[in-house]
Short mmCIF file of C-alpha atoms in Angstrom, two decimals:
data_model
loop_
_atom_site.label_atom_id
_atom_site.label_comp_id
_atom_site.label_asym_id
_atom_site.label_seq_id
_atom_site.Cartn_x
_atom_site.Cartn_y
_atom_site.Cartn_z
CA MET M 1 8.69 -41.66 6.25
CA THR M 2 12.07 -41.85 7.87
CA GLY M 3 13.61 -38.60 9.09
CA PRO M 4 12.29 -35.54 10.90
CA VAL M 5 8.55 -36.14 10.65
CA ASP M 6 7.80 -33.30 13.08
CA HIS M 7 9.91 -30.72 11.22
CA PRO M 8 7.92 -27.56 10.28
CA LEU M 9 8.75 -28.02 6.60
CA VAL M 10 7.36 -31.56 6.62
CA THR M 11 4.24 -30.31 8.41
CA ALA M 12 3.84 -27.56 5.80
CA VAL M 13 4.23 -29.71 2.68
CA LYS M 14 2.40 -32.84 3.89
CA PRO M 15 -1.12 -31.63 2.93
CA LEU M 16 0.11 -30.76 -0.57
CA ALA M 17 1.93 -34.08 -0.94
CA ASP M 18 -1.16 -35.95 0.25
CA ALA M 19 -3.40 -34.07 -2.20
CA MET M 20 -1.08 -34.98 -5.07
CA GLY M 21 -0.58 -38.57 -3.98
CA ALA M 22 3.13 -37.91 -3.45
CA GLU M 23 5.30 -39.82 -0.99
CA LEU M 24 7.49 -38.12 1.60
CA LEU M 25 10.88 -39.71 2.23
CA GLY M 26 13.98 -38.95 4.19
CA PRO M 27 16.48 -37.00 2.08
CA GLY M 28 18.91 -39.94 2.20
CA ASP M 29 16.30 -42.15 0.52
CA ALA M 30 15.80 -39.79 -2.43
CA ALA M 31 16.14 -41.13 -5.95
CA PRO M 32 17.42 -38.90 -8.77
CA ASP M 33 13.86 -37.97 -9.84
CA ASP M 34 12.72 -37.04 -6.32
CA VAL M 35 12.58 -33.42 -5.16
CA VAL M 36 14.67 -32.76 -2.06
CA LEU M 37 13.49 -29.83 0.04
CA ALA M 38 15.88 -27.93 2.30
CA TRP M 39 15.29 -25.72 5.33
CA GLU M 40 17.97 -23.19 6.24
CA GLY M 41 20.51 -25.00 4.09
CA GLU M 42 19.80 -28.50 5.46
CA ASP M 43 18.04 -31.20 3.44
CA VAL M 44 14.91 -32.13 5.39
CA VAL M 45 12.56 -34.15 3.21
CA ALA M 46 12.37 -35.69 -0.24
CA VAL M 47 9.14 -35.71 -2.22
CA ARG M 48 8.51 -38.58 -4.62
CA LEU M 49 5.94 -37.42 -7.13
CA PRO M 50 3.46 -40.00 -8.40
CA GLN M 51 3.26 -41.11 -11.99
CA LEU M 52 0.65 -39.12 -13.90
CA SER M 53 -1.71 -42.08 -14.14
CA GLU M 54 -1.49 -42.55 -10.36
CA SER M 55 -2.26 -38.86 -9.90
CA LEU M 56 -5.44 -39.20 -11.93
CA ASP M 57 -6.56 -42.15 -9.82
CA HIS M 58 -5.78 -40.13 -6.69
CA ILE M 59 -7.75 -37.12 -7.97
CA LEU M 60 -10.76 -39.32 -8.82
CA ALA M 61 -10.67 -40.93 -5.38
CA ALA M 62 -10.53 -37.50 -3.73
CA MET M 63 -13.51 -36.35 -5.81
CA GLU M 64 -15.48 -39.39 -4.66
CA ARG M 65 -14.63 -38.66 -1.03
CA ARG M 66 -15.69 -35.03 -1.48
CA HIS M 67 -19.04 -36.03 -3.01
CA GLY M 68 -19.59 -38.89 -0.58
CA VAL M 69 -20.80 -41.25 -3.32
CA PRO M 70 -19.20 -43.03 -6.24
CA LEU M 71 -18.80 -40.64 -9.17
CA ALA M 72 -20.97 -42.90 -11.30
CA GLU M 73 -23.91 -42.03 -9.00
CA LEU M 74 -23.66 -38.28 -9.61
CA ASP M 75 -26.31 -36.57 -11.71
CA ARG M 76 -25.52 -35.30 -15.19
CA LYS M 77 -24.75 -31.74 -14.10
CA ALA M 78 -22.36 -32.92 -11.37
CA LYS M 79 -20.60 -35.22 -13.84
CA GLN M 80 -20.18 -32.30 -16.26
CA GLU M 81 -18.69 -30.23 -13.45
CA ALA M 82 -16.36 -33.09 -12.56
CA VAL M 83 -15.16 -33.25 -16.17
CA ARG M 84 -14.62 -29.47 -16.14
CA LEU M 85 -12.49 -29.72 -12.99
CA LEU M 86 -10.57 -32.71 -14.32
CA GLU M 87 -9.88 -30.94 -17.60
CA ALA M 88 -8.57 -27.92 -15.70
CA ARG M 89 -6.21 -30.21 -13.79
CA GLY M 90 -4.88 -31.81 -16.98
CA ALA M 91 -6.56 -35.19 -16.55
CA PHE M 92 -7.04 -35.64 -20.25
CA SER M 93 -3.36 -35.16 -21.08
CA VAL M 94 -2.67 -38.49 -19.38
CA ARG M 95 -2.65 -41.54 -21.61
CA HIS M 96 -6.08 -43.22 -21.35
CA GLY M 97 -7.31 -40.27 -19.27
CA VAL M 98 -10.65 -40.08 -21.06
CA GLU M 99 -11.20 -43.81 -20.66
CA THR M 100 -10.27 -43.69 -16.97
CA VAL M 101 -12.60 -40.77 -16.28
CA ALA M 102 -15.42 -42.33 -18.32
CA GLY M 103 -15.12 -45.52 -16.29
CA ALA M 104 -15.16 -43.63 -13.00
CA LEU M 105 -18.21 -41.60 -14.06
CA GLY M 106 -20.04 -44.60 -15.47
CA VAL M 107 -20.40 -43.00 -18.89
CA SER M 108 -18.95 -43.63 -22.34
CA ARG M 109 -15.84 -41.98 -23.74
CA PHE M 110 -18.15 -40.31 -26.24
CA THR M 111 -20.07 -38.69 -23.36
CA VAL M 112 -16.85 -37.39 -21.77
CA TYR M 113 -15.82 -35.90 -25.13
CA ASN M 114 -19.27 -34.30 -25.43
CA TYR M 115 -18.88 -32.73 -21.98
CA ILE M 116 -15.44 -31.39 -22.94
CA ASN M 117 -16.71 -30.04 -26.27
CA SER M 118 -19.72 -28.33 -24.69
CA GLN M 119 -17.40 -26.59 -22.22
CA GLU M 120 -15.17 -25.42 -25.06
CA GLU M 121 -18.23 -24.08 -26.88
CA ARG M 122 -19.33 -22.16 -23.75
CA ARG M 123 -15.85 -20.64 -23.41
CA ALA M 124 -15.89 -19.63 -27.09
CA ASP M 125 -19.33 -18.06 -26.66
CA LYS M 126 -18.10 -16.04 -23.67
CA ARG M 127 -15.09 -14.84 -25.65
CA ARG M 128 -17.36 -13.73 -28.50
CA GLU M 129 -19.68 -11.92 -26.07
CA GLY M 130 -16.72 -10.11 -24.51
CA ALA M 131 -15.32 -9.05 -27.89
#
């Protein structure tokens, strides 16, 4: 990044940008779709958000780092939990999201859909129990 790398605002937003797979730029390098952040009325940093498909790849890579093994090596329960987390983060609203996740988990699209459906059934059961 060009610009004030050591500025407190840059320090504050860098972990969030890294988690999203965003790119930090100097405000002068911002494109119309970038988000320019200001501090006390002065533009300090621009954030270039990734494309949704890039975000999904970034999320999958972060999950692998967290687990310490490729996602395909997780057991069934861990894969179901991964699908639950990915669904909560909107992974399946991305074009080819199911296919991308299935490939990362080493399962079929059908299996991913089964995991999603079983979670929806559990949520429905909890709603019925609470009613």
